[in-house]
Amino acid sequence: MTRFRLFGLFACGAVLCCASQAFAQVQYRGYQIGHESMTIEDLQDLTENHHTNIVRFQVTHVNMDDLSEADGEQAYIDMVDGVLDGMDEKILAAEAAGNKIMLGFALPPGGFLTRSGTPHSEMFSNPTLEEWYVRMIAHVVERYADLIGRGNLYALDINSEPAQDTARDTNGADGWYDLMFRAIDAAREVNPDVPLMVKPLYGDPTRLKDIPALNYDNIIYGYHWYLLNVYQHTGVESEPFSVNTPPSKKIRNKTLSLLSKFFRLHETRHKAGEVPSYPPRLVVGETAVSACAKNSADFLRDVLSVLERDDLEEVTAAGKKKGKCLKKKKGKCVKFGKGGKKGGKKGGKKGGSGKQGGSGASVNENDVQHEAWIVHAWAESKYWDPRATCDDSGELTLGDSTDRLVVLDEFMSRNE
């Protein structure tokens, strides 16, 4: 797993429809998997007994840093195809079991110039490697034409964690947000209908606002939920159970105050005709908590409850959400929203900084919804496998069940 420490270290129902038409609830819940160690029977078990309806395959290679421009573009394509060849049987099995497929690309040509400090992919300092990357995306879209045609490719995540140190010399290469347009255009030239996921640098949700306006249909915005990274990585680079569990209120406020700003920006862009729809389709491409973290099951429950918006209690006929009743008058909810006294004393005309029930929310908070979330990871490192336990010495043991898995099974059963 490549996790960078830079940020705080659709079936339609009668009311709720696709995200471009209404404020959709979570529709897909699943895992990133270590496909190499899983059998077809394991994938069937994951779906039948642990209720997934989406599986994420991470496309990467242990030797990617060894491949250079001198090896030639075909060597890079061969490396990508070799990884995909090893996945194809499992992709078909996961699909047959009833899952949508997410393909996440974490195999930039040339690998990384550095993984420490501020990680930096070599292609962001080499225009030739960027050309390889763009053609690779088009190649993969063509390769999976049948999966796309069956409607079972949920998304092609074109760069799982874009790593660009903007302080480095580009040598004429594009930055990520310019390269993103090139990759989207190349993919759509091959197949106009391919669903594409885009992420900000490092998958960092605080940078969602940096993604430029994308006036394309079928774009999914992704990020990785590591907003409490030090706690989530307890035991990986710290002593087991050494970091206190974040309170539920902090998890909720940190998530919604951040994402509501992105939703407000997207709404402004939609009104200006810069993006095709509102709200944006939003996905957590990865979240996790270490087996060595205190009260990790409770933490997972708190995070997933926020992603599911369990705090929203009512749905109008139009499919829009009303907020949790934060204040009542004569037995009825008092609406918080566009400024004024009820938007918070410091809210101004738009109530943007109003403390709605102490949440620090903007007027777009109740719009915040996720279409899917993915948990890292099943059958990869024991730190992150929900079946693993950790003792006081940090020793990890893989078993049949844990409190974390019970929580995840409970939430994923909502898929049924």
Tab-separated table of C-alpha atoms in Angstrom, residues 25-236:
chain	number	residue	atom	x	y	z
A	25	GLN	CA	-27.149	7.527	-0.857
A	26	VAL	CA	-24.186	5.158	-0.788
A	27	GLN	CA	-24.730	2.489	-3.412
A	28	TYR	CA	-21.455	0.543	-3.396
A	29	ARG	CA	-19.396	-0.782	-0.507
A	30	GLY	CA	-16.415	-3.092	-0.769
A	31	TYR	CA	-12.721	-3.804	-0.394
A	32	GLN	CA	-9.469	-3.361	-2.171
A	33	ILE	CA	-8.093	-6.871	-2.379
A	34	GLY	CA	-4.770	-8.649	-2.547
A	35	HIS	CA	-5.837	-10.591	-5.611
A	36	GLU	CA	-2.646	-12.657	-5.860
A	37	SER	CA	-3.343	-14.460	-2.589
A	38	MET	CA	-7.078	-14.925	-3.204
A	39	THR	CA	-8.799	-17.800	-4.946
A	40	ILE	CA	-12.023	-17.615	-6.917
A	41	GLU	CA	-13.712	-19.257	-3.934
A	42	ASP	CA	-12.334	-16.494	-1.694
A	43	LEU	CA	-13.929	-13.883	-3.928
A	44	GLN	CA	-17.248	-15.705	-3.827
A	45	ASP	CA	-17.029	-15.877	-0.031
A	46	LEU	CA	-16.187	-12.169	0.177
A	47	THR	CA	-19.337	-11.345	-1.749
A	48	GLU	CA	-21.729	-13.884	-0.253
A	49	ASN	CA	-20.662	-13.730	3.395
A	50	HIS	CA	-19.224	-10.235	3.678
A	51	HIS	CA	-21.729	-8.504	1.400
A	52	THR	CA	-19.473	-6.608	-1.020
A	53	ASN	CA	-20.893	-5.269	-4.260
A	54	ILE	CA	-17.694	-3.615	-5.484
A	55	VAL	CA	-14.084	-4.808	-5.524
A	56	ARG	CA	-11.075	-2.621	-6.149
A	57	PHE	CA	-8.037	-4.034	-7.962
A	58	GLN	CA	-4.846	-2.018	-7.491
A	59	VAL	CA	-2.587	-2.068	-10.561
A	60	THR	CA	1.011	-1.763	-9.400
A	61	HIS	CA	4.363	-3.527	-9.734
A	62	VAL	CA	7.130	-4.016	-7.203
A	63	ASN	CA	9.798	-3.248	-9.825
A	64	MET	CA	8.241	-0.149	-11.376
A	65	ASP	CA	11.056	2.111	-10.142
A	66	ASP	CA	13.552	0.038	-12.136
A	67	LEU	CA	11.911	0.769	-15.487
A	68	SER	CA	13.331	3.850	-17.196
A	69	GLU	CA	12.920	5.754	-20.442
A	70	ALA	CA	15.865	3.785	-21.821
A	71	ASP	CA	13.820	0.562	-21.598
A	72	GLY	CA	11.289	1.921	-24.092
A	73	GLU	CA	7.538	2.408	-24.030
A	74	GLN	CA	6.731	-1.180	-24.976
A	75	ALA	CA	8.500	-2.411	-21.847
A	76	TYR	CA	6.173	-0.214	-19.796
A	77	ILE	CA	3.044	-1.440	-21.587
A	78	ASP	CA	4.265	-5.018	-21.143
A	79	MET	CA	4.669	-4.398	-17.405
A	80	VAL	CA	1.112	-3.057	-17.132
A	81	ASP	CA	-0.286	-5.902	-19.238
A	82	GLY	CA	1.592	-8.433	-17.140
A	83	VAL	CA	-0.086	-7.154	-13.984
A	84	LEU	CA	-3.503	-7.120	-15.673
A	85	ASP	CA	-2.979	-10.628	-17.062
A	86	GLY	CA	-2.576	-11.798	-13.472
A	87	MET	CA	-5.807	-10.063	-12.476
A	88	ASP	CA	-8.152	-10.949	-15.297
A	89	GLU	CA	-9.384	-14.286	-13.954
A	90	LYS	CA	-10.084	-12.699	-10.555
A	91	ILE	CA	-11.791	-9.698	-12.166
A	92	LEU	CA	-14.153	-12.042	-14.000
A	93	ALA	CA	-14.764	-14.018	-10.804
A	94	ALA	CA	-15.515	-10.883	-8.785
A	95	GLU	CA	-17.860	-9.694	-11.526
A	96	ALA	CA	-19.593	-13.077	-11.725
A	97	ALA	CA	-20.136	-12.999	-7.960
A	98	GLY	CA	-22.094	-9.773	-8.366
A	99	ASN	CA	-19.524	-7.019	-7.892
A	100	LYS	CA	-18.757	-3.900	-9.843
A	101	ILE	CA	-15.057	-3.530	-10.612
A	102	MET	CA	-12.819	-0.589	-9.817
A	103	LEU	CA	-9.378	-0.540	-11.431
A	104	GLY	CA	-6.920	1.706	-9.624
A	105	PHE	CA	-3.674	2.626	-11.358
A	106	ALA	CA	-0.638	3.010	-9.117
A	107	LEU	CA	1.956	2.198	-11.762
A	108	PRO	CA	3.304	5.457	-13.217
A	109	PRO	CA	5.989	4.978	-15.888
A	110	GLY	CA	9.415	5.284	-14.300
A	111	GLY	CA	7.995	4.796	-10.840
A	112	PHE	CA	9.116	7.301	-8.232
A	113	LEU	CA	12.111	9.603	-8.074
A	114	THR	CA	11.555	9.638	-4.326
A	115	ARG	CA	9.062	8.085	-1.927
A	116	SER	CA	10.297	9.909	1.164
A	117	GLY	CA	9.547	13.470	2.162
A	118	THR	CA	7.243	14.672	-0.598
A	119	PRO	CA	6.859	11.669	-2.940
A	120	HIS	CA	7.327	12.428	-6.626
A	121	SER	CA	6.548	10.286	-9.669
A	122	GLU	CA	9.272	10.484	-12.295
A	123	MET	CA	6.777	11.201	-15.084
A	124	PHE	CA	6.128	14.646	-13.603
A	125	SER	CA	9.731	15.477	-14.470
A	126	ASN	CA	9.819	13.711	-17.839
A	127	PRO	CA	7.436	14.664	-20.695
A	128	THR	CA	8.179	11.428	-22.566
A	129	LEU	CA	6.995	9.319	-19.647
A	130	GLU	CA	3.809	11.374	-19.481
A	131	GLU	CA	3.127	10.496	-23.119
A	132	TRP	CA	3.556	6.827	-22.212
A	133	TYR	CA	1.111	7.229	-19.345
A	134	VAL	CA	-1.573	8.835	-21.535
A	135	ARG	CA	-1.276	6.094	-24.152
A	136	MET	CA	-1.361	3.445	-21.418
A	137	ILE	CA	-4.704	4.774	-20.148
A	138	ALA	CA	-6.125	4.562	-23.686
A	139	HIS	CA	-4.704	1.034	-24.024
A	140	VAL	CA	-6.395	-0.125	-20.814
A	141	VAL	CA	-9.754	1.338	-21.871
A	142	GLU	CA	-9.500	-0.610	-25.121
A	143	ARG	CA	-8.441	-3.776	-23.293
A	144	TYR	CA	-11.508	-3.719	-21.039
A	145	ALA	CA	-14.058	-2.782	-23.701
A	146	ASP	CA	-16.193	-5.840	-22.858
A	147	LEU	CA	-16.249	-5.095	-19.118
A	148	ILE	CA	-17.221	-1.494	-19.882
A	149	GLY	CA	-19.846	-2.680	-22.351
A	150	ARG	CA	-21.429	-4.930	-19.724
A	151	GLY	CA	-21.705	-1.909	-17.430
A	152	ASN	CA	-19.602	-3.565	-14.747
A	153	LEU	CA	-16.538	-1.335	-14.711
A	154	TYR	CA	-17.559	1.027	-11.948
A	155	ALA	CA	-14.574	3.273	-12.575
A	156	LEU	CA	-11.106	3.427	-14.026
A	157	ASP	CA	-9.166	5.282	-11.331
A	158	ILE	CA	-6.622	6.885	-13.640
A	159	ASN	CA	-4.069	7.654	-10.899
A	160	SER	CA	-4.580	6.160	-7.480
A	161	GLU	CA	-2.416	8.645	-5.559
A	162	PRO	CA	-0.971	11.247	-7.939
A	163	ALA	CA	2.455	12.115	-6.527
A	164	GLN	CA	3.878	15.404	-7.730
A	165	ASP	CA	6.232	17.555	-5.704
A	166	THR	CA	5.342	20.914	-7.207
A	167	ALA	CA	8.624	22.398	-5.945
A	168	ARG	CA	10.606	20.150	-8.304
A	169	ASP	CA	11.708	21.045	-11.816
A	170	THR	CA	9.223	19.663	-14.349
A	171	ASN	CA	11.671	19.687	-17.284
A	172	GLY	CA	8.721	20.652	-19.461
A	173	ALA	CA	6.344	17.983	-18.136
A	174	ASP	CA	2.747	18.844	-17.299
A	175	GLY	CA	1.548	19.048	-13.745
A	176	TRP	CA	-1.062	16.538	-12.625
A	177	TYR	CA	-4.097	18.715	-13.244
A	178	ASP	CA	-3.069	19.388	-16.860
A	179	LEU	CA	-2.091	15.767	-17.425
A	180	MET	CA	-5.496	14.754	-16.074
A	181	PHE	CA	-7.228	16.420	-19.037
A	182	ARG	CA	-4.954	14.615	-21.489
A	183	ALA	CA	-5.668	11.241	-19.876
A	184	ILE	CA	-9.441	11.836	-19.840
A	185	ASP	CA	-9.448	12.906	-23.491
A	186	ALA	CA	-7.373	9.874	-24.525
A	187	ALA	CA	-9.683	7.489	-22.663
A	188	ARG	CA	-12.845	9.054	-24.048
A	189	GLU	CA	-11.501	8.977	-27.593
A	190	VAL	CA	-11.354	5.190	-27.287
A	191	ASN	CA	-14.671	4.844	-25.430
A	192	PRO	CA	-16.886	7.884	-24.754
A	193	ASP	CA	-18.771	5.971	-22.060
A	194	VAL	CA	-15.907	4.782	-19.863
A	195	PRO	CA	-16.438	5.921	-16.251
A	196	LEU	CA	-13.322	7.674	-14.966
A	197	MET	CA	-12.256	8.486	-11.431
A	198	VAL	CA	-10.029	11.488	-10.778
A	199	LYS	CA	-8.265	12.423	-7.566
A	200	PRO	CA	-6.353	15.389	-6.227
A	201	LEU	CA	-2.652	15.144	-5.517
A	202	TYR	CA	-1.901	12.280	-3.130
A	203	GLY	CA	-5.622	11.460	-2.918
A	204	ASP	CA	-5.750	14.202	-0.281
A	205	PRO	CA	-9.312	15.422	0.383
A	206	THR	CA	-8.061	18.847	1.452
A	207	ARG	CA	-6.966	19.274	-2.181
A	208	LEU	CA	-10.265	18.330	-3.836
A	209	LYS	CA	-10.804	22.033	-4.482
A	210	ASP	CA	-7.639	22.050	-6.625
A	211	ILE	CA	-9.162	19.757	-9.252
A	212	PRO	CA	-10.121	22.018	-12.159
A	213	ALA	CA	-13.656	22.188	-13.515
A	214	LEU	CA	-14.172	19.036	-15.597
A	215	ASN	CA	-16.968	19.503	-18.115
A	216	TYR	CA	-17.318	15.799	-18.895
A	217	ASP	CA	-20.078	13.327	-18.126
A	218	ASN	CA	-19.449	10.202	-16.051
A	219	ILE	CA	-16.630	11.652	-13.948
A	220	ILE	CA	-16.271	10.378	-10.394
A	221	TYR	CA	-14.279	12.330	-7.832
A	222	GLY	CA	-12.259	10.211	-5.439
A	223	TYR	CA	-10.173	10.748	-2.345
A	224	HIS	CA	-8.627	8.706	0.443
A	225	TRP	CA	-9.998	9.111	3.960
A	226	TYR	CA	-6.881	9.422	6.117
A	227	LEU	CA	-7.897	12.635	7.829
A	228	LEU	CA	-6.686	11.216	11.160
A	229	ASN	CA	-3.636	9.554	9.702
A	230	VAL	CA	-1.492	9.284	12.833
A	231	TYR	CA	-4.206	7.405	14.687
A	232	GLN	CA	-5.104	5.280	11.673
A	233	HIS	CA	-1.474	4.170	11.331
A	234	THR	CA	-0.994	3.270	15.001
A	235	GLY	CA	1.535	0.457	15.277
A	236	VAL	CA	2.911	0.891	11.776
